Amino acid sequence: MLVKKKIDLGIIVPLLCFAVISLITIYSASTYISATLGNLALKQLLWYLVGMVLVFILLRIKNDYLYRNVWILYGICNFLLFLLLLFAPEINNSKCWFVIPGIGSFQPSEFMKIILILTLGSMVHNYKMKYSNPSLKEEFLFLLKTLAVVALPSILTFLEPDTGVVIIYLIIYISILFLSGIRTRWFVLAFLGIAVLLGSILGIYFFQKDLFIKFFGTDLFYRLDRIFDWKSGSGLQLENAMAAIGSAGLFGHGFNHTPIYFPESGTDFIFAVFASNFGFIGAFGLILLIAYFDLKVLSLTKRKIRDTDKYVLIGILGMLVFQQIQNMGMTVGLFPITGITLPFISYGGSSLLSYMVIIGIILNISLERPHHYNYK
């Protein structure tokens, strides 16, 4: 009962609103979703209920348990990513999911995002505890270690291929490092290095296409082709999504009235379904709700909490904000289509359960009071 009295309603109320919005939007999107997939709205409700159980479990075991066992979790998740490449069925030209008969699919990379946040948060904490004033060499070695930790799942996920999740890994990494207080020169050097590398790769892509395919293969070539084709605004998915949003006006076409078909309406392009149903007012309201939730998470970093929790919160926030902006931006043609879903709203068992794990972690942090922590 004590835990229930302390639960932060600033987190729970937006979560319940997300759940309602997700269910009604997925139900509306079902008009254009194959019947062979079943009742996705009902499935999403079940995943939300399972997620609530996960949150309750996390509230009982606390974040300390996760921090103490983070390397075990990191190893297990990387092993699952490796097994995907060997045994997972190919779906939409990708090997991102294990198919579990009678239950659905399981996507390890969704949980890898959370584990990476916890791993990096713990690493930065331990590093700061060990070195109060690190030398350049000590800082450089630490950066190499963290880079290796990020590189392993990034390579495995890239090979699936799932470029969107790899980008999220990097966003998490940059967010946590930015808060860690390392010297600014490393960010400058990293930016220059990435700029030179990308510039060289893109130069070959634009001016020596045959050479690019010879060295990097057709898979990477088509991925870049897809990104740069976004600028033309062409493609059934984007054109129809923008038409659905643009025709919605202030108040939309009404619930369960999506006027035009576009693929992935229940996942990648769910914001277009919601905006077409409820118009500019509804879409603006959803954006305000998302902004409120993000600001609430940000406000927790201002409390007197341990440094590990601050790093974890920043990693979570960086991940969520990037996904929210990228998903809604690609829906209206501002960003390339990357297959990144809208947190808490898009359909997906693995993704939703991973976000519910995030909720459990955030609530645990919000419940904490300043005291001595004896963990490594």
Coordinates of C-alpha atoms in Angstrom, one line a residue:
M1 CA 0.0 0.0 0.0
L2 CA 2.9 2.3 0.7
V3 CA 4.2 2.0 -2.9
K4 CA 0.7 2.8 -4.3
K5 CA 0.5 6.0 -2.3
K6 CA 3.8 7.2 -3.7
I7 CA 3.2 6.3 -7.3
D8 CA 3.9 9.4 -9.5
L9 CA 0.6 10.2 -11.3
G10 CA 2.5 12.5 -13.6
I11 CA 3.9 9.3 -15.2
I12 CA 0.8 7.0 -14.8
V13 CA -1.9 9.4 -16.2
P14 CA 0.0 10.1 -19.5
L15 CA 0.7 6.4 -19.8
L16 CA -3.1 5.6 -19.4
C17 CA -3.8 8.2 -22.1
F18 CA -1.2 6.7 -24.4
A19 CA -2.9 3.3 -23.9
V20 CA -6.3 4.7 -24.8
I21 CA -4.9 6.5 -27.9
S22 CA -3.0 3.5 -29.0
L23 CA -6.0 1.1 -28.8
I24 CA -8.5 3.4 -30.6
T25 CA -5.9 4.3 -33.3
I26 CA -4.9 0.6 -33.9
Y27 CA -8.6 -0.3 -34.1
S28 CA -9.1 2.5 -36.6
A29 CA -6.1 1.3 -38.6
S30 CA -7.4 -2.2 -38.7
T31 CA -9.5 -1.2 -41.7
Y32 CA -6.4 -1.6 -43.9
I33 CA -4.6 -4.3 -41.9
S34 CA -4.8 -7.9 -43.1
A35 CA -7.4 -10.0 -41.2
T36 CA -4.9 -12.8 -41.0
L37 CA -3.0 -10.8 -38.3
G38 CA -6.0 -11.0 -36.0
N39 CA -7.5 -8.3 -33.8
L40 CA -4.4 -6.1 -33.2
A41 CA -6.3 -3.7 -30.9
L42 CA -7.2 -6.6 -28.6
K43 CA -3.6 -7.9 -28.8
Q44 CA -2.3 -4.5 -27.9
L45 CA -4.6 -4.4 -24.9
L46 CA -3.2 -7.7 -23.8
W47 CA 0.4 -6.5 -24.2
Y48 CA -0.5 -3.4 -22.1
L49 CA -1.9 -5.7 -19.4
V50 CA 1.3 -7.9 -19.5
G51 CA 3.3 -4.7 -19.4
M52 CA 1.5 -3.6 -16.2
V53 CA 2.5 -6.8 -14.6
L54 CA 6.1 -6.1 -15.7
V55 CA 5.9 -2.7 -14.1
F56 CA 4.7 -4.2 -10.8
I57 CA 7.5 -6.8 -10.8
L58 CA 10.1 -4.0 -11.4
L59 CA 8.6 -2.0 -8.5
R60 CA 9.1 -5.0 -6.3
I61 CA 12.7 -5.9 -7.3
K62 CA 13.9 -2.3 -7.7
N63 CA 16.5 -0.9 -10.1
D64 CA 19.4 -2.1 -8.0
Y65 CA 18.7 -5.6 -9.1
L66 CA 19.0 -4.5 -12.8
Y67 CA 22.2 -2.6 -12.1
R68 CA 23.9 -5.5 -10.4
N69 CA 23.0 -7.9 -13.1
V70 CA 23.3 -5.6 -16.1
W71 CA 26.3 -7.5 -17.7
I72 CA 24.4 -10.7 -17.6
L73 CA 21.4 -9.1 -19.3
Y74 CA 23.8 -7.5 -21.8
G75 CA 25.3 -10.8 -22.6
I76 CA 22.0 -12.6 -23.0
C77 CA 20.6 -10.0 -25.3
N78 CA 23.6 -10.0 -27.6
F79 CA 23.5 -13.7 -27.7
L80 CA 19.8 -13.5 -28.8
L81 CA 20.8 -10.9 -31.5
F82 CA 23.4 -13.4 -32.8
L83 CA 20.9 -16.2 -32.8
L84 CA 18.5 -14.1 -34.9
L85 CA 21.1 -14.0 -37.7
L86 CA 21.3 -17.8 -37.7
F87 CA 17.8 -19.0 -37.0
A88 CA 15.2 -16.2 -37.3
P89 CA 12.8 -16.4 -40.3
E90 CA 13.1 -13.6 -42.9
I91 CA 10.2 -11.2 -42.6
N92 CA 10.1 -8.1 -45.0
N93 CA 13.7 -8.9 -46.0
S94 CA 14.9 -8.7 -42.3
K95 CA 15.7 -11.2 -39.6
C96 CA 14.7 -9.1 -36.7
W97 CA 12.1 -11.3 -34.9
F98 CA 11.8 -14.8 -33.4
V99 CA 8.4 -16.2 -34.1
I100 CA 6.8 -17.8 -31.1
P101 CA 3.8 -20.0 -32.2
G102 CA 0.6 -19.0 -30.6
I103 CA 2.0 -15.8 -29.1
G104 CA 3.6 -13.8 -31.8
S105 CA 7.0 -12.4 -32.5
F106 CA 9.8 -11.3 -30.2
Q107 CA 12.3 -8.6 -31.2
P108 CA 15.5 -8.6 -29.0
S109 CA 16.7 -5.3 -30.3
E110 CA 13.8 -3.5 -28.5
F111 CA 15.1 -4.8 -25.2
M112 CA 18.7 -4.2 -26.2
K113 CA 18.0 -0.5 -26.2
I114 CA 17.0 -0.6 -22.5
I115 CA 19.9 -2.9 -21.5
L116 CA 22.3 -0.6 -23.3
I117 CA 21.0 2.4 -21.3
L118 CA 21.5 0.5 -18.0
T119 CA 24.9 -0.8 -19.1
L120 CA 26.2 2.6 -20.1
G121 CA 24.7 4.3 -17.1
S122 CA 26.5 1.8 -14.8
M123 CA 29.8 2.2 -16.6
V124 CA 29.8 6.0 -16.4
H125 CA 28.9 5.8 -12.7
N126 CA 31.7 3.4 -11.9
Y127 CA 34.2 5.4 -14.0
K128 CA 33.2 8.7 -12.2
M129 CA 33.6 6.9 -8.8
K130 CA 37.1 5.7 -9.8
Y131 CA 38.4 8.8 -11.4
S132 CA 37.5 12.2 -9.9
N133 CA 39.9 14.0 -12.2
P134 CA 40.8 11.6 -15.1
S135 CA 43.7 12.1 -17.4
L136 CA 43.3 12.2 -21.2
K137 CA 44.6 8.6 -21.4
E138 CA 42.1 7.3 -18.8
E139 CA 39.3 9.1 -20.5
F140 CA 40.3 7.8 -23.9
L141 CA 40.4 4.2 -22.6
F142 CA 37.0 4.6 -21.0
L143 CA 35.6 5.9 -24.3
L144 CA 37.1 2.9 -26.1
K145 CA 35.4 0.5 -23.6
T146 CA 32.0 2.2 -24.0
L147 CA 32.3 2.3 -27.8
A148 CA 33.0 -1.4 -27.8
V149 CA 29.9 -2.0 -25.7
V150 CA 27.8 -0.1 -28.2
A151 CA 29.5 -1.5 -31.3
L152 CA 28.7 -5.2 -30.6
P153 CA 24.9 -4.9 -30.6
S154 CA 25.1 -2.2 -33.3
I155 CA 26.9 -4.6 -35.7
L156 CA 24.6 -7.5 -34.9
T157 CA 21.5 -5.3 -35.4
F158 CA 22.8 -3.7 -38.6
L159 CA 23.3 -7.2 -40.1
E160 CA 19.6 -8.0 -39.5
P161 CA 19.3 -5.4 -41.1
D162 CA 17.6 -2.7 -38.8
T163 CA 19.4 0.6 -39.3
G164 CA 16.8 2.5 -37.4
V165 CA 17.5 0.7 -34.1
V166 CA 21.3 1.2 -34.7
I167 CA 20.7 4.9 -34.9
I168 CA 18.8 4.7 -31.6
Y169 CA 21.8 2.9 -30.0
L170 CA 24.0 5.8 -31.0
I171 CA 21.5 8.4 -29.8
I172 CA 21.5 6.7 -26.4
Y173 CA 25.3 6.6 -26.3
I174 CA 25.7 10.3 -27.2
S175 CA 23.0 11.4 -24.7
I176 CA 24.6 9.6 -21.8
L177 CA 28.2 10.6 -22.7
F178 CA 27.0 14.2 -23.0
L179 CA 25.9 14.2 -19.4
S180 CA 28.9 12.3 -18.1
G181 CA 31.1 15.4 -18.2
I182 CA 33.9 14.1 -20.5
R183 CA 36.0 16.6 -22.3
T184 CA 34.3 18.5 -25.2
R185 CA 37.3 17.7 -27.4
W186 CA 36.2 14.1 -27.7
F187 CA 32.8 15.2 -29.2
V188 CA 34.6 17.5 -31.6
L189 CA 37.0 14.8 -32.7
A190 CA 34.1 12.2 -33.0
F191 CA 32.1 14.7 -35.1
L192 CA 35.0 15.4 -37.4
G193 CA 35.8 11.7 -37.8
I194 CA 32.2 10.8 -38.6
A195 CA 31.9 13.7 -41.0
V196 CA 35.0 12.5 -42.9
L197 CA 33.9 8.9 -42.9
L198 CA 30.3 9.7 -44.1
G199 CA 31.6 12.2 -46.6
S200 CA 33.9 9.5 -48.1
I201 CA 31.1 6.9 -48.2
L202 CA 28.6 9.3 -49.7
G203 CA 31.1 10.5 -52.2
I204 CA 31.6 7.0 -53.5
Y205 CA 27.8 6.4 -53.4
F206 CA 27.0 9.5 -55.5
F207 CA 29.9 9.4 -58.0
Q208 CA 31.1 5.7 -58.1
K209 CA 27.9 3.6 -57.7
D210 CA 29.5 0.4 -59.1
L211 CA 32.5 0.8 -56.8
F212 CA 30.2 1.4 -53.8
I213 CA 28.2 -1.8 -54.5
K214 CA 31.5 -3.7 -55.0
F215 CA 32.8 -2.7 -51.6
F216 CA 29.7 -2.3 -49.5
G217 CA 27.2 -4.6 -51.3
T218 CA 23.7 -4.0 -52.7
D219 CA 22.0 -4.0 -49.2
L220 CA 23.7 -0.8 -48.0
F221 CA 23.2 0.8 -51.4
Y222 CA 19.5 0.2 -51.3
R223 CA 19.3 1.5 -47.8
L224 CA 20.9 4.7 -48.8
D225 CA 18.8 4.9 -51.9
R226 CA 15.7 4.7 -49.7
I227 CA 16.9 7.5 -47.5
F228 CA 17.7 9.9 -50.3
D229 CA 14.5 9.1 -52.2
W230 CA 12.7 10.6 -49.3
K231 CA 13.6 14.1 -50.5
S232 CA 11.4 13.7 -53.6
G233 CA 8.4 12.9 -51.5
S234 CA 7.7 9.9 -53.7
G235 CA 6.2 6.6 -52.6
L236 CA 2.8 5.3 -51.9
Q237 CA 3.3 5.2 -48.1
L238 CA 4.4 8.8 -47.7
E239 CA 2.1 10.3 -50.3
N240 CA -1.0 8.6 -49.0
A241 CA -0.1 9.3 -45.3
M242 CA 0.3 13.0 -46.1
A243 CA -3.0 13.1 -48.1
A244 CA -4.8 11.5 -45.1
I245 CA -3.4 14.1 -42.7
G246 CA -3.8 17.0 -45.1
S247 CA -7.5 16.3 -45.7
A248 CA -8.3 15.9 -42.0
G249 CA -8.7 19.6 -41.3
L250 CA -9.1 20.9 -37.7
F251 CA -11.2 18.0 -36.3
G252 CA -10.4 15.1 -38.7
H253 CA -12.6 12.6 -40.5
G254 CA -13.8 11.1 -37.2
F255 CA -13.0 7.9 -35.3
N256 CA -12.5 4.8 -37.5
H257 CA -12.6 6.9 -40.7
T258 CA -9.2 6.7 -42.3
P259 CA -10.0 7.9 -45.9
I260 CA -7.0 6.4 -47.7
Y261 CA -4.8 3.3 -47.5
F262 CA -1.1 3.3 -46.7
P263 CA 1.1 0.4 -45.5
E264 CA 2.2 0.0 -41.9
S265 CA -0.7 2.0 -40.7
G266 CA -0.7 0.3 -37.3
T267 CA 3.0 0.6 -36.6
D268 CA 5.3 3.1 -38.4
F269 CA 2.6 5.4 -39.7
I270 CA 0.2 5.2 -36.8
F271 CA 0.5 9.0 -36.2
A272 CA -1.0 9.5 -39.7
V273 CA -4.0 7.4 -38.8
F274 CA -4.6 9.4 -35.5
A275 CA -4.1 12.7 -37.3
S276 CA -6.5 11.8 -40.1
N277 CA -9.2 10.6 -37.6
F278 CA -8.9 13.6 -35.1
G279 CA -7.4 16.3 -37.2
F280 CA -5.0 19.1 -36.3
I281 CA -6.6 19.5 -32.8
G282 CA -6.2 15.8 -32.0
A283 CA -2.6 15.7 -33.4
F284 CA -1.6 18.8 -31.5
G285 CA -3.1 17.4 -28.3
L286 CA -1.1 14.2 -28.7
I287 CA 2.1 16.2 -29.2
L288 CA 1.4 18.2 -26.0
L289 CA 0.8 14.9 -24.1
I290 CA 4.1 13.5 -25.3
A291 CA 5.9 16.7 -24.5
Y292 CA 4.4 16.7 -20.9
F293 CA 5.5 13.1 -20.4
D294 CA 9.0 13.9 -21.6
L295 CA 9.3 17.0 -19.4
K296 CA 8.1 15.0 -16.5
V297 CA 10.9 12.5 -17.0
L298 CA 13.4 15.4 -17.4
S299 CA 12.2 16.9 -14.1
L300 CA 13.3 13.7 -12.3
T301 CA 16.9 14.4 -13.3
K302 CA 16.7 17.6 -11.2
R303 CA 16.0 15.7 -8.0
K304 CA 18.6 14.6 -5.5
I305 CA 19.1 11.1 -7.0
R306 CA 22.2 9.0 -7.6
D307 CA 24.2 9.7 -10.7
T308 CA 23.5 6.3 -12.2
D309 CA 19.8 7.1 -12.2
K310 CA 20.5 10.4 -13.9
Y311 CA 22.5 8.8 -16.7
V312 CA 19.7 6.2 -17.2
L313 CA 17.0 8.9 -17.3
I314 CA 19.0 10.9 -19.9
G315 CA 19.5 7.8 -22.0
I316 CA 15.8 7.0 -21.8
L317 CA 14.8 10.6 -22.6
G318 CA 17.3 10.8 -25.6
M319 CA 15.8 7.6 -27.0
L320 CA 12.2 8.6 -26.5
V321 CA 12.6 12.1 -27.9
F322 CA 14.5 10.9 -31.0
Q323 CA 11.9 8.2 -31.7
Q324 CA 9.0 10.6 -31.2
I325 CA 10.4 13.4 -33.5
Q326 CA 11.7 10.9 -36.1
N327 CA 8.4 9.0 -36.3
M328 CA 6.1 12.0 -36.5
G329 CA 8.6 13.8 -38.8
M330 CA 8.8 11.0 -41.3
T331 CA 5.0 10.7 -41.4
V332 CA 4.7 14.3 -42.7
G333 CA 7.8 14.1 -45.0
L334 CA 10.3 16.0 -42.8
F335 CA 12.6 13.0 -42.3
P336 CA 13.5 9.8 -44.1
I337 CA 11.3 6.8 -43.5
T338 CA 13.3 4.6 -41.2
G339 CA 10.8 2.2 -39.7
I340 CA 11.1 3.7 -36.2
T341 CA 7.8 3.4 -34.3
L342 CA 6.0 5.9 -32.0
P343 CA 6.6 4.8 -28.4
F344 CA 3.6 3.6 -26.4
I345 CA 1.3 4.2 -29.4
S346 CA 2.4 2.0 -32.3
Y347 CA 1.4 -1.7 -32.3
G348 CA 4.0 -4.2 -31.2
G349 CA 4.4 -6.6 -28.3
S350 CA 8.2 -6.4 -27.9
S351 CA 8.4 -2.7 -28.3
L352 CA 5.5 -2.0 -25.9
L353 CA 6.9 -4.4 -23.3
S354 CA 10.3 -2.7 -23.5
Y355 CA 8.6 0.7 -23.0
M356 CA 6.7 -0.7 -20.0
V357 CA 10.1 -1.8 -18.6
I358 CA 11.1 1.9 -19.0
I359 CA 8.0 2.9 -17.0
G360 CA 9.0 0.6 -14.2
I361 CA 12.5 2.0 -14.1
I362 CA 11.3 5.6 -14.1
L363 CA 8.8 4.9 -11.4
N364 CA 11.4 3.3 -9.2
I365 CA 13.6 6.4 -9.6
S366 CA 10.7 8.7 -8.8
L367 CA 10.0 6.6 -5.6
E368 CA 13.6 6.8 -4.3
R369 CA 14.7 9.1 -1.5
P370 CA 18.3 10.3 -0.9
H371 CA 20.1 7.6 1.1
H372 CA 23.2 5.5 1.0
Y373 CA 23.4 2.9 -1.8
N374 CA 25.7 0.0 -1.5
Y375 CA 26.0 -1.4 -4.9
K376 CA 28.8 -1.6 -7.5

